[in-house]
PDB file of C-alpha atoms in Angstrom:
ATOM      1  CA  MET A   1      -2.070 -24.030 -18.345  1.00 38.00           C
ATOM      2  CA  VAL A   2      -2.247 -22.441 -14.896  1.00 44.00           C
ATOM      3  CA  ASP A   3      -4.703 -24.161 -12.554  1.00 51.00           C
ATOM      4  CA  LEU A   4      -6.324 -21.559 -10.328  1.00 58.00           C
ATOM      5  CA  GLU A   5      -7.395 -24.384  -8.046  1.00 54.00           C
ATOM      6  CA  GLN A   6     -11.052 -23.401  -8.396  1.00 51.00           C
ATOM      7  CA  ASN A   7     -12.036 -26.472  -6.379  1.00 54.00           C
ATOM      8  CA  ALA A   8      -9.938 -25.201  -3.477  1.00 80.00           C
ATOM      9  CA  TYR A   9     -12.309 -22.262  -2.966  1.00 91.00           C
ATOM     10  CA  SER A  10     -15.996 -22.112  -2.162  1.00 93.00           C
ATOM     11  CA  LEU A  11     -18.638 -21.558  -4.819  1.00 94.00           C
ATOM     12  CA  GLU A  12     -19.207 -18.077  -3.380  1.00 95.00           C
ATOM     13  CA  THR A  13     -15.536 -17.131  -3.724  1.00 96.00           C
ATOM     14  CA  ASN A  14     -15.298 -18.511  -7.245  1.00 96.00           C
ATOM     15  CA  ASP A  15     -18.413 -16.571  -8.207  1.00 97.00           C
ATOM     16  CA  TRP A  16     -16.983 -13.312  -6.882  1.00 97.00           C
ATOM     17  CA  ILE A  17     -13.686 -13.954  -8.685  1.00 97.00           C
ATOM     18  CA  LYS A  18     -15.610 -14.314 -11.954  1.00 97.00           C
ATOM     19  CA  ARG A  19     -17.626 -11.169 -11.240  1.00 98.00           C
ATOM     20  CA  GLY A  20     -14.426  -9.278 -10.483  1.00 98.00           C
ATOM     21  CA  TRP A  21     -12.915 -10.323 -13.796  1.00 98.00           C
ATOM     22  CA  GLU A  22     -16.027  -9.181 -15.668  1.00 98.00           C
ATOM     23  CA  ILE A  23     -15.859  -5.789 -13.947  1.00 98.00           C
ATOM     24  CA  ARG A  24     -12.206  -5.447 -14.861  1.00 98.00           C
ATOM     25  CA  THR A  25     -12.828  -6.414 -18.479  1.00 98.00           C
ATOM     26  CA  ASN A  26     -15.673  -3.914 -18.815  1.00 98.00           C
ATOM     27  CA  ASN A  27     -13.854  -0.958 -17.252  1.00 98.00           C
ATOM     28  CA  PHE A  28     -10.137  -1.258 -18.011  1.00 98.00           C
ATOM     29  CA  PRO A  29      -7.950  -1.950 -21.056  1.00 98.00           C
ATOM     30  CA  PRO A  30      -6.480  -5.488 -21.340  1.00 98.00           C
ATOM     31  CA  GLU A  31      -3.244  -4.683 -19.542  1.00 98.00           C
ATOM     32  CA  ILE A  32      -1.753  -5.147 -16.089  1.00 98.00           C
ATOM     33  CA  TYR A  33       1.085  -3.340 -14.346  1.00 98.00           C
ATOM     34  CA  PHE A  34       3.891  -5.360 -12.797  1.00 98.00           C
ATOM     35  CA  ASP A  35       6.164  -3.254 -10.603  1.00 97.00           C
ATOM     36  CA  TYR A  36       9.760  -4.106  -9.745  1.00 97.00           C
ATOM     37  CA  PRO A  37      10.780  -1.030  -7.704  1.00 96.00           C
ATOM     38  CA  THR A  38      14.519  -1.207  -8.361  1.00 96.00           C
ATOM     39  CA  LYS A  39      14.678   2.523  -9.140  1.00 97.00           C
ATOM     40  CA  THR A  40      12.961   3.646  -5.947  1.00 97.00           C
ATOM     41  CA  GLU A  41      15.219   4.300  -2.972  1.00 96.00           C
ATOM     42  CA  SER A  42      13.574   3.638   0.406  1.00 96.00           C
ATOM     43  CA  VAL A  43      14.663   6.468   2.692  1.00 96.00           C
ATOM     44  CA  SER A  44      14.189   6.757   6.451  1.00 96.00           C
ATOM     45  CA  LEU A  45      14.054  10.278   7.851  1.00 96.00           C
ATOM     46  CA  THR A  46      14.727   8.957  11.359  1.00 95.00           C
ATOM     47  CA  GLY A  47      17.291   6.225  10.801  1.00 95.00           C
ATOM     48  CA  THR A  48      16.198   3.171  12.761  1.00 95.00           C
ATOM     49  CA  SER A  49      14.447   5.236  15.428  1.00 95.00           C
ATOM     50  CA  CYS A  50      10.671   5.162  15.996  1.00 94.00           C
ATOM     51  CA  SER A  51       8.759   6.307  19.055  1.00 93.00           C
ATOM     52  CA  LEU A  52       5.789   3.974  18.544  1.00 94.00           C
ATOM     53  CA  ASN A  53       7.294   0.466  18.354  1.00 91.00           C
ATOM     54  CA  CYS A  54       4.185  -0.731  16.497  1.00 95.00           C
ATOM     55  CA  ALA A  55       3.035  -4.300  17.057  1.00 92.00           C
ATOM     56  CA  HIS A  56       3.433  -5.354  13.410  1.00 95.00           C
ATOM     57  CA  CYS A  57       6.764  -3.629  12.702  1.00 95.00           C
ATOM     58  CA  GLY A  58       8.719  -2.814  15.845  1.00 92.00           C
ATOM     59  CA  GLY A  59      11.177  -0.784  13.769  1.00 89.00           C
ATOM     60  CA  HIS A  60      12.177  -3.904  11.818  1.00 91.00           C
ATOM     61  CA  TYR A  61      11.508  -2.437   8.383  1.00 93.00           C
ATOM     62  CA  LEU A  62      13.445   0.747   9.121  1.00 93.00           C
ATOM     63  CA  LYS A  63      16.642  -1.308   9.251  1.00 94.00           C
ATOM     64  CA  GLY A  64      16.378  -2.071   5.548  1.00 94.00           C
ATOM     65  CA  MET A  65      16.038   1.571   4.529  1.00 95.00           C
ATOM     66  CA  THR A  66      18.668   4.136   3.626  1.00 94.00           C
ATOM     67  CA  ASP A  67      19.235   6.702   6.366  1.00 95.00           C
ATOM     68  CA  ILE A  68      18.642  10.148   4.909  1.00 92.00           C
ATOM     69  CA  LYS A  69      21.971  11.234   6.418  1.00 90.00           C
ATOM     70  CA  GLU A  70      23.676   9.001   3.857  1.00 91.00           C
ATOM     71  CA  LEU A  71      22.177  10.874   0.910  1.00 88.00           C
ATOM     72  CA  ASN A  72      24.022  13.733  -0.759  1.00 78.00           C
ATOM     73  CA  PRO A  73      21.824  15.150  -3.522  1.00 75.00           C
ATOM     74  CA  GLN A  74      24.140  18.156  -3.915  1.00 71.00           C
ATOM     75  CA  SER A  75      26.832  15.868  -5.309  1.00 72.00           C
ATOM     76  CA  ASP A  76      27.504  15.960  -9.048  1.00 67.00           C
ATOM     77  CA  THR A  77      27.452  12.174  -9.066  1.00 78.00           C
ATOM     78  CA  GLU A  78      24.536  10.710 -10.978  1.00 82.00           C
ATOM     79  CA  LEU A  79      21.925   9.307  -8.619  1.00 88.00           C
ATOM     80  CA  ALA A  80      21.304   5.555  -8.770  1.00 89.00           C
ATOM     81  CA  PHE A  81      17.549   6.011  -8.363  1.00 93.00           C
ATOM     82  CA  SER A  82      14.817   8.000 -10.086  1.00 95.00           C
ATOM     83  CA  SER A  83      12.375   8.080  -7.181  1.00 96.00           C
ATOM     84  CA  ALA A  84      12.364   7.765  -3.418  1.00 96.00           C
ATOM     85  CA  LEU A  85       9.981   6.497  -0.773  1.00 97.00           C
ATOM     86  CA  ILE A  86      10.282   9.069   2.002  1.00 97.00           C
ATOM     87  CA  SER A  87       9.326   7.376   5.249  1.00 96.00           C
ATOM     88  CA  GLY A  88      10.762   6.646   8.670  1.00 95.00           C
ATOM     89  CA  GLY A  89       9.774   6.229  12.274  1.00 95.00           C
ATOM     90  CA  CYS A  90       6.924   8.150  13.856  1.00 96.00           C
ATOM     91  CA  THR A  91       6.763  10.669  16.656  1.00 96.00           C
ATOM     92  CA  VAL A  92       4.729   9.823  19.756  1.00 96.00           C
ATOM     93  CA  ASP A  93       1.650  11.350  18.103  1.00 96.00           C
ATOM     94  CA  GLY A  94       1.946   9.274  14.939  1.00 96.00           C
ATOM     95  CA  LYS A  95       3.656  11.693  12.537  1.00 97.00           C
ATOM     96  CA  VAL A  96       6.644  11.093  10.257  1.00 97.00           C
ATOM     97  CA  PRO A  97       8.620  14.351  10.764  1.00 96.00           C
ATOM     98  CA  PHE A  98       9.476  15.130   7.138  1.00 96.00           C
ATOM     99  CA  TRP A  99       9.547  18.889   7.842  1.00 96.00           C
ATOM    100  CA  ASN A 100      12.881  18.506   9.637  1.00 94.00           C
ATOM    101  CA  ARG A 101      14.632  17.750   6.313  1.00 93.00           C
ATOM    102  CA  LEU A 102      12.753  19.944   3.857  1.00 95.00           C
ATOM    103  CA  ASP A 103      16.027  21.377   2.524  1.00 93.00           C
ATOM    104  CA  LEU A 104      17.344  17.986   1.469  1.00 93.00           C
ATOM    105  CA  LEU A 105      13.961  16.834   0.163  1.00 95.00           C
ATOM    106  CA  HIS A 106      13.695  19.904  -2.053  1.00 95.00           C
ATOM    107  CA  GLU A 107      17.210  19.225  -3.329  1.00 93.00           C
ATOM    108  CA  LEU A 108      16.106  15.738  -4.332  1.00 94.00           C
ATOM    109  CA  LYS A 109      13.075  17.244  -6.032  1.00 94.00           C
ATOM    110  CA  ASN A 110      15.281  19.707  -7.909  1.00 92.00           C
ATOM    111  CA  ARG A 111      17.211  16.738  -9.274  1.00 92.00           C
ATOM    112  CA  LYS A 112      13.981  15.369 -10.774  1.00 94.00           C
ATOM    113  CA  VAL A 113      13.615  12.610  -8.172  1.00 95.00           C
ATOM    114  CA  ARG A 114       9.956  11.634  -7.783  1.00 97.00           C
ATOM    115  CA  LEU A 115       8.915  11.474  -4.138  1.00 98.00           C
ATOM    116  CA  ASN A 116       6.391   9.154  -2.486  1.00 98.00           C
ATOM    117  CA  PHE A 117       5.750  10.084   1.149  1.00 98.00           C
ATOM    118  CA  HIS A 118       4.571   8.271   4.247  1.00 97.00           C
ATOM    119  CA  VAL A 119       3.562  11.071   6.610  1.00 97.00           C
ATOM    120  CA  GLY A 120       1.255   9.606   9.241  1.00 96.00           C
ATOM    121  CA  LEU A 121      -1.350  11.702  11.053  1.00 97.00           C
ATOM    122  CA  ILE A 122      -0.091  15.181  10.259  1.00 97.00           C
ATOM    123  CA  ASP A 123      -2.129  18.379  10.584  1.00 96.00           C
ATOM    124  CA  GLU A 124      -3.429  20.770   7.923  1.00 95.00           C
ATOM    125  CA  GLN A 125      -0.453  23.143   8.157  1.00 96.00           C
ATOM    126  CA  GLU A 126       2.005  20.266   7.754  1.00 97.00           C
ATOM    127  CA  SER A 127       0.004  18.938   4.812  1.00 97.00           C
ATOM    128  CA  GLN A 128       0.496  22.221   2.988  1.00 96.00           C
ATOM    129  CA  LEU A 129       4.275  21.750   3.132  1.00 97.00           C
ATOM    130  CA  LEU A 130       3.894  18.836   0.715  1.00 97.00           C
ATOM    131  CA  LYS A 131       2.493  20.974  -2.104  1.00 96.00           C
ATOM    132  CA  GLY A 132       4.956  20.974  -4.993  1.00 95.00           C
ATOM    133  CA  LEU A 133       7.160  18.482  -3.136  1.00 97.00           C
ATOM    134  CA  ALA A 134       5.278  15.185  -2.968  1.00 97.00           C
ATOM    135  CA  ASP A 135       4.439  13.420  -6.211  1.00 98.00           C
ATOM    136  CA  VAL A 136       2.195  11.173  -4.170  1.00 98.00           C
ATOM    137  CA  VAL A 137       1.420  10.412  -0.529  1.00 98.00           C
ATOM    138  CA  SER A 138       0.804   6.815   0.529  1.00 98.00           C
ATOM    139  CA  PHE A 139      -1.598   6.920   3.461  1.00 98.00           C
ATOM    140  CA  ASP A 140      -2.344   3.910   5.663  1.00 97.00           C
ATOM    141  CA  PHE A 141      -6.091   3.992   6.249  1.00 98.00           C
ATOM    142  CA  ILE A 142      -7.650   2.298   9.296  1.00 97.00           C
ATOM    143  CA  GLY A 143     -11.281   1.336   9.908  1.00 97.00           C
ATOM    144  CA  ASP A 144     -11.166   0.226  13.547  1.00 97.00           C
ATOM    145  CA  GLU A 145     -10.232   2.200  16.656  1.00 97.00           C
ATOM    146  CA  ASP A 146      -9.177  -0.871  18.647  1.00 97.00           C
ATOM    147  CA  THR A 147      -6.625  -1.530  15.908  1.00 97.00           C
ATOM    148  CA  ILE A 148      -5.289   2.024  16.231  1.00 97.00           C
ATOM    149  CA  ARG A 149      -4.820   1.450  19.958  1.00 97.00           C
ATOM    150  CA  GLU A 150      -3.385  -2.064  19.829  1.00 97.00           C
ATOM    151  CA  VAL A 151      -1.142  -1.805  16.758  1.00 97.00           C
ATOM    152  CA  TYR A 152       0.094   1.787  16.984  1.00 96.00           C
ATOM    153  CA  GLY A 153      -0.537   2.608  20.634  1.00 96.00           C
ATOM    154  CA  LEU A 154      -2.238   5.852  19.586  1.00 96.00           C
ATOM    155  CA  LYS A 155      -5.359   7.485  21.021  1.00 96.00           C
ATOM    156  CA  HIS A 156      -6.499   8.818  17.657  1.00 97.00           C
ATOM    157  CA  THR A 157      -9.990   8.156  16.340  1.00 97.00           C
ATOM    158  CA  LEU A 158     -11.372   7.202  12.949  1.00 97.00           C
ATOM    159  CA  GLU A 159     -12.399  10.841  12.570  1.00 97.00           C
ATOM    160  CA  ASP A 160      -8.710  11.794  12.834  1.00 97.00           C
ATOM    161  CA  TYR A 161      -7.853   9.488   9.948  1.00 98.00           C
ATOM    162  CA  ILE A 162     -10.686  10.921   7.872  1.00 98.00           C
ATOM    163  CA  ARG A 163      -9.586  14.478   8.674  1.00 97.00           C
ATOM    164  CA  VAL A 164      -5.964  13.866   7.672  1.00 98.00           C
ATOM    165  CA  TYR A 165      -7.058  12.034   4.529  1.00 98.00           C
ATOM    166  CA  ARG A 166      -9.270  14.932   3.459  1.00 97.00           C
ATOM    167  CA  ASP A 167      -6.586  17.517   4.274  1.00 96.00           C
ATOM    168  CA  LEU A 168      -3.998  15.676   2.194  1.00 97.00           C
ATOM    169  CA  ARG A 169      -6.349  15.311  -0.775  1.00 96.00           C
ATOM    170  CA  LYS A 170      -6.598  19.106  -0.950  1.00 94.00           C
ATOM    171  CA  HIS A 171      -2.885  19.473  -1.608  1.00 95.00           C
ATOM    172  CA  VAL A 172      -1.374  16.307  -3.113  1.00 97.00           C
ATOM    173  CA  LYS A 173      -2.112  13.145  -5.033  1.00 97.00           C
ATOM    174  CA  LEU A 174      -3.120  10.621  -2.403  1.00 98.00           C
ATOM    175  CA  ILE A 175      -3.199   6.826  -2.642  1.00 98.00           C
ATOM    176  CA  PRO A 176      -4.663   5.070   0.414  1.00 98.00           C
ATOM    177  CA  HIS A 177      -3.182   1.769   1.564  1.00 98.00           C
ATOM    178  CA  LEU A 178      -5.278  -0.841   3.356  1.00 98.00           C
ATOM    179  CA  THR A 179      -3.521  -3.666   5.192  1.00 98.00           C
ATOM    180  CA  ILE A 180      -5.739  -6.720   5.493  1.00 98.00           C
ATOM    181  CA  GLY A 181      -5.375  -8.386   8.906  1.00 98.00           C
ATOM    182  CA  LEU A 182      -3.250  -5.573  10.346  1.00 98.00           C
ATOM    183  CA  LYS A 183      -4.380  -6.434  13.876  1.00 98.00           C
ATOM    184  CA  GLY A 184      -2.147  -9.481  14.146  1.00 98.00           C
ATOM    185  CA  GLY A 185      -3.849 -11.358  11.314  1.00 98.00           C
ATOM    186  CA  ILE A 186      -7.350 -10.680  12.683  1.00 98.00           C
ATOM    187  CA  TRP A 187     -10.000  -8.953  10.599  1.00 98.00           C
ATOM    188  CA  SER A 188     -10.646  -5.582  12.208  1.00 97.00           C
ATOM    189  CA  GLY A 189     -12.414  -2.873  10.256  1.00 96.00           C
ATOM    190  CA  GLU A 190     -11.243  -3.581   6.711  1.00 98.00           C
ATOM    191  CA  GLU A 191     -14.805  -3.520   5.400  1.00 97.00           C
ATOM    192  CA  LYS A 192     -15.531  -0.279   7.254  1.00 98.00           C
ATOM    193  CA  ALA A 193     -12.336   1.306   5.930  1.00 98.00           C
ATOM    194  CA  LEU A 194     -13.345   0.396   2.395  1.00 98.00           C
ATOM    195  CA  ALA A 195     -16.792   1.899   2.925  1.00 97.00           C
ATOM    196  CA  MET A 196     -15.327   5.134   4.326  1.00 97.00           C
ATOM    197  CA  LEU A 197     -12.912   5.481   1.417  1.00 98.00           C
ATOM    198  CA  GLU A 198     -15.731   4.876  -1.044  1.00 97.00           C
ATOM    199  CA  THR A 199     -17.738   7.662   0.607  1.00 97.00           C
ATOM    200  CA  ILE A 200     -14.890  10.175   0.850  1.00 96.00           C
ATOM    201  CA  GLY A 201     -13.469   9.370  -2.580  1.00 97.00           C
ATOM    202  CA  LEU A 202     -10.298   7.721  -3.845  1.00 97.00           C
ATOM    203  CA  ASP A 203      -8.215   7.718  -7.027  1.00 96.00           C
ATOM    204  CA  GLY A 204      -6.606   4.329  -6.413  1.00 98.00           C
ATOM    205  CA  LEU A 205      -6.110   1.805  -3.635  1.00 98.00           C
ATOM    206  CA  VAL A 206      -3.215  -0.417  -2.599  1.00 98.00           C
ATOM    207  CA  PHE A 207      -3.924  -3.586  -0.629  1.00 98.00           C
ATOM    208  CA  ASN A 208      -1.314  -5.127   1.655  1.00 98.00           C
ATOM    209  CA  VAL A 209      -1.633  -8.278   3.773  1.00 98.00           C
ATOM    210  CA  PHE A 210      -0.306  -8.686   7.312  1.00 98.00           C
ATOM    211  CA  ILE A 211       3.030 -10.490   7.633  1.00 97.00           C
ATOM    212  CA  PRO A 212       4.135 -11.955  11.002  1.00 96.00           C
ATOM    213  CA  THR A 213       7.535 -10.330  11.513  1.00 95.00           C
ATOM    214  CA  PRO A 214      10.269 -11.752  13.800  1.00 94.00           C
ATOM    215  CA  GLY A 215      11.057  -9.634  16.837  1.00 94.00           C
ATOM    216  CA  THR A 216       7.661  -7.912  16.931  1.00 96.00           C
ATOM    217  CA  ARG A 217       4.701  -8.350  19.275  1.00 96.00           C
ATOM    218  CA  TYR A 218       2.903 -10.112  16.429  1.00 97.00           C
ATOM    219  CA  SER A 219       5.740 -12.463  15.545  1.00 97.00           C
ATOM    220  CA  ASP A 220       3.766 -15.564  16.570  1.00 97.00           C
ATOM    221  CA  ARG A 221       0.596 -14.622  14.689  1.00 98.00           C
ATOM    222  CA  THR A 222      -0.520 -15.974  11.314  1.00 98.00           C
ATOM    223  CA  PRO A 223      -1.715 -14.121   8.208  1.00 98.00           C
ATOM    224  CA  PRO A 224      -5.464 -13.831   7.666  1.00 98.00           C
ATOM    225  CA  ASP A 225      -7.184 -16.779   5.999  1.00 98.00           C
ATOM    226  CA  LEU A 226      -6.196 -16.811   2.336  1.00 98.00           C
ATOM    227  CA  GLU A 227      -9.642 -17.462   0.902  1.00 97.00           C
ATOM    228  CA  GLU A 228     -11.147 -14.708   3.050  1.00 98.00           C
ATOM    229  CA  VAL A 229      -8.539 -12.296   1.674  1.00 98.00           C
ATOM    230  CA  ILE A 230      -9.284 -13.349  -1.902  1.00 98.00           C
ATOM    231  CA  LEU A 231     -13.026 -12.969  -1.345  1.00 98.00           C
ATOM    232  CA  PHE A 232     -12.513  -9.501   0.154  1.00 98.00           C
ATOM    233  CA  LEU A 233     -10.401  -8.411  -2.817  1.00 98.00           C
ATOM    234  CA  ALA A 234     -12.916  -9.753  -5.314  1.00 98.00           C
ATOM    235  CA  LYS A 235     -15.767  -7.921  -3.585  1.00 98.00           C
ATOM    236  CA  ALA A 236     -13.663  -4.736  -3.532  1.00 98.00           C
ATOM    237  CA  ARG A 237     -13.109  -5.088  -7.279  1.00 98.00           C
ATOM    238  CA  VAL A 238     -16.866  -5.257  -7.849  1.00 98.00           C
ATOM    239  CA  ARG A 239     -17.551  -2.474  -5.361  1.00 98.00           C
ATOM    240  CA  LEU A 240     -15.008  -0.107  -6.943  1.00 98.00           C
ATOM    241  CA  PRO A 241     -15.464  -0.888 -10.653  1.00 98.00           C
ATOM    242  CA  LYS A 242     -13.503   2.094 -12.018  1.00 98.00           C
ATOM    243  CA  THR A 243     -10.839   2.458  -9.305  1.00 98.00           C
ATOM    244  CA  PRO A 244      -7.336   1.097 -10.070  1.00 98.00           C
ATOM    245  CA  LEU A 245      -6.514  -1.547  -7.455  1.00 98.00           C
ATOM    246  CA  ALA A 246      -3.018  -2.746  -6.589  1.00 98.00           C
ATOM    247  CA  LEU A 247      -1.528  -5.588  -4.570  1.00 98.00           C
ATOM    248  CA  GLY A 248       1.382  -4.016  -2.717  1.00 97.00           C
ATOM    249  CA  CYS A 249       4.793  -5.265  -1.664  1.00 95.00           C
ATOM    250  CA  MET A 250       3.762  -6.217   1.884  1.00 96.00           C
ATOM    251  CA  ARG A 251       2.228  -9.689   1.672  1.00 97.00           C
ATOM    252  CA  PRO A 252       3.240 -13.151   2.915  1.00 97.00           C
ATOM    253  CA  LYS A 253       5.681 -15.250   0.946  1.00 96.00           C
ATOM    254  CA  GLY A 254       5.613 -18.916  -0.073  1.00 97.00           C
ATOM    255  CA  SER A 255       2.518 -20.759  -1.251  1.00 96.00           C
ATOM    256  CA  TYR A 256       0.279 -18.089   0.308  1.00 97.00           C
ATOM    257  CA  ARG A 257       1.772 -15.468  -1.987  1.00 97.00           C
ATOM    258  CA  GLN A 258       1.664 -17.735  -5.025  1.00 96.00           C
ATOM    259  CA  LYS A 259      -2.054 -18.428  -4.601  1.00 97.00           C
ATOM    260  CA  LEU A 260      -2.862 -14.831  -3.662  1.00 98.00           C
ATOM    261  CA  ASP A 261      -1.077 -13.366  -6.706  1.00 98.00           C
ATOM    262  CA  GLU A 262      -2.715 -15.837  -9.026  1.00 97.00           C
ATOM    263  CA  ALA A 263      -6.166 -15.088  -7.635  1.00 97.00           C
ATOM    264  CA  ALA A 264      -5.455 -11.346  -7.795  1.00 98.00           C
ATOM    265  CA  VAL A 265      -4.948 -11.606 -11.549  1.00 98.00           C
ATOM    266  CA  ALA A 266      -8.087 -13.707 -11.943  1.00 97.00           C
ATOM    267  CA  LEU A 267     -10.320 -11.342  -9.944  1.00 98.00           C
ATOM    268  CA  GLY A 268      -9.198  -8.230 -11.773  1.00 98.00           C
ATOM    269  CA  ILE A 269      -6.456  -6.466  -9.805  1.00 98.00           C
ATOM    270  CA  ASN A 270      -4.763  -3.824 -11.996  1.00 98.00           C
ATOM    271  CA  ARG A 271      -1.257  -3.823 -10.535  1.00 98.00           C
ATOM    272  CA  ILE A 272       0.968  -6.231  -8.609  1.00 98.00           C
ATOM    273  CA  VAL A 273       4.346  -5.545  -7.027  1.00 98.00           C
ATOM    274  CA  ILE A 274       6.902  -8.276  -7.822  1.00 97.00           C
ATOM    275  CA  PRO A 275       4.386 -10.895  -8.973  1.00 97.00           C
ATOM    276  CA  THR A 276       5.035 -14.626  -8.726  1.00 97.00           C
ATOM    277  CA  PRO A 277       5.824 -16.699 -11.857  1.00 95.00           C
ATOM    278  CA  ARG A 278       2.419 -18.398 -11.894  1.00 93.00           C
ATOM    279  CA  ALA A 279       0.695 -15.025 -11.802  1.00 96.00           C
ATOM    280  CA  ARG A 280       2.761 -13.918 -14.776  1.00 94.00           C
ATOM    281  CA  GLN A 281       1.773 -17.095 -16.623  1.00 94.00           C
ATOM    282  CA  LEU A 282      -1.910 -16.555 -15.902  1.00 96.00           C
ATOM    283  CA  VAL A 283      -1.676 -13.010 -17.255  1.00 96.00           C
ATOM    284  CA  GLU A 284      -0.451 -14.387 -20.568  1.00 93.00           C
ATOM    285  CA  GLU A 285      -3.264 -16.934 -20.681  1.00 94.00           C
ATOM    286  CA  LYS A 286      -5.851 -14.235 -20.042  1.00 96.00           C
ATOM    287  CA  GLY A 287      -4.500 -12.146 -22.902  1.00 95.00           C
ATOM    288  CA  LEU A 288      -3.349  -9.182 -20.824  1.00 97.00           C
ATOM    289  CA  THR A 289      -0.434  -7.004 -21.869  1.00 97.00           C
ATOM    290  CA  ILE A 290       2.170  -6.532 -19.141  1.00 97.00           C
ATOM    291  CA  LYS A 291       3.283  -2.966 -18.388  1.00 97.00           C
ATOM    292  CA  ARG A 292       6.517  -3.151 -16.425  1.00 97.00           C
ATOM    293  CA  GLY A 293       7.322  -0.492 -13.843  1.00 96.00           C
ATOM    294  CA  GLU A 294      10.526   0.103 -11.910  1.00 96.00           C
ATOM    295  CA  GLU A 295       9.269   2.349  -9.124  1.00 95.00           C
ATOM    296  CA  CYS A 296       6.864   2.231  -6.161  1.00 94.00           C
ATOM    297  CA  CYS A 297       3.397   1.116  -7.204  1.00 93.00           C
ATOM    298  CA  ALA A 298       1.891   4.346  -5.828  1.00 93.00           C
ATOM    299  CA  LEU A 299       4.024   6.321  -8.292  1.00 92.00           C
TER     300      LEU A 299
END
């Protein structure tokens, strides 16, 4: 029997966890998606180059991606992946310049590769280029202008994020991503971002949690308080009763991750990327059927 450590959390948090589970039970079938994205290739359009040097990343995560120059979709060789995360570094104005490699991206599409894009703050004309190309766009949504300045070094406003979000929704399937504690582990607009998304509309939502990453400006920071994260997720579950919610791949490891994953199951999250063993055990105890995926959770 998995012990959710109810006594470790406040009465308020435990109450919201229970409410979240009731919402999930009333609005979704008894199943949960576990994603192990072994068939999704992470592709950088810019190699290891990024003009922003963001405080939480500093180009670190680009190093683990496949440079698009290494791909050869015209080859007769069978591809080792069925989907690709198309991402990369940003330009100085916060865009991922996917339009520079449209020829290769369309070749991937012609080979039945499903494409999940990170595009940044592109304009309406650039959004239209994704029609018929992107299976989904994963869009990082921000609810605090100080965070935009400090993390990304951009002068954009919340209205810019809303504009890009609305433009993209006209042309492609769009799944917003919300990183809890993005501003170096400090809460900064997560509640406002959730409220804006609720107003504009959303078909799903992926939650990530800030990770202190070596070599970045935030390397010495700590993740946001675990119970506060769990409480936020539980309240989001109740607030968005019919919206599929996912716990994405970016979240701290160790005991933090173990407790977070376990609580995510208990409060009614619909999808978890690479869940911990105790979360898998709790799923069985709650009578949920596991649906296993092998691609990005947004796909």
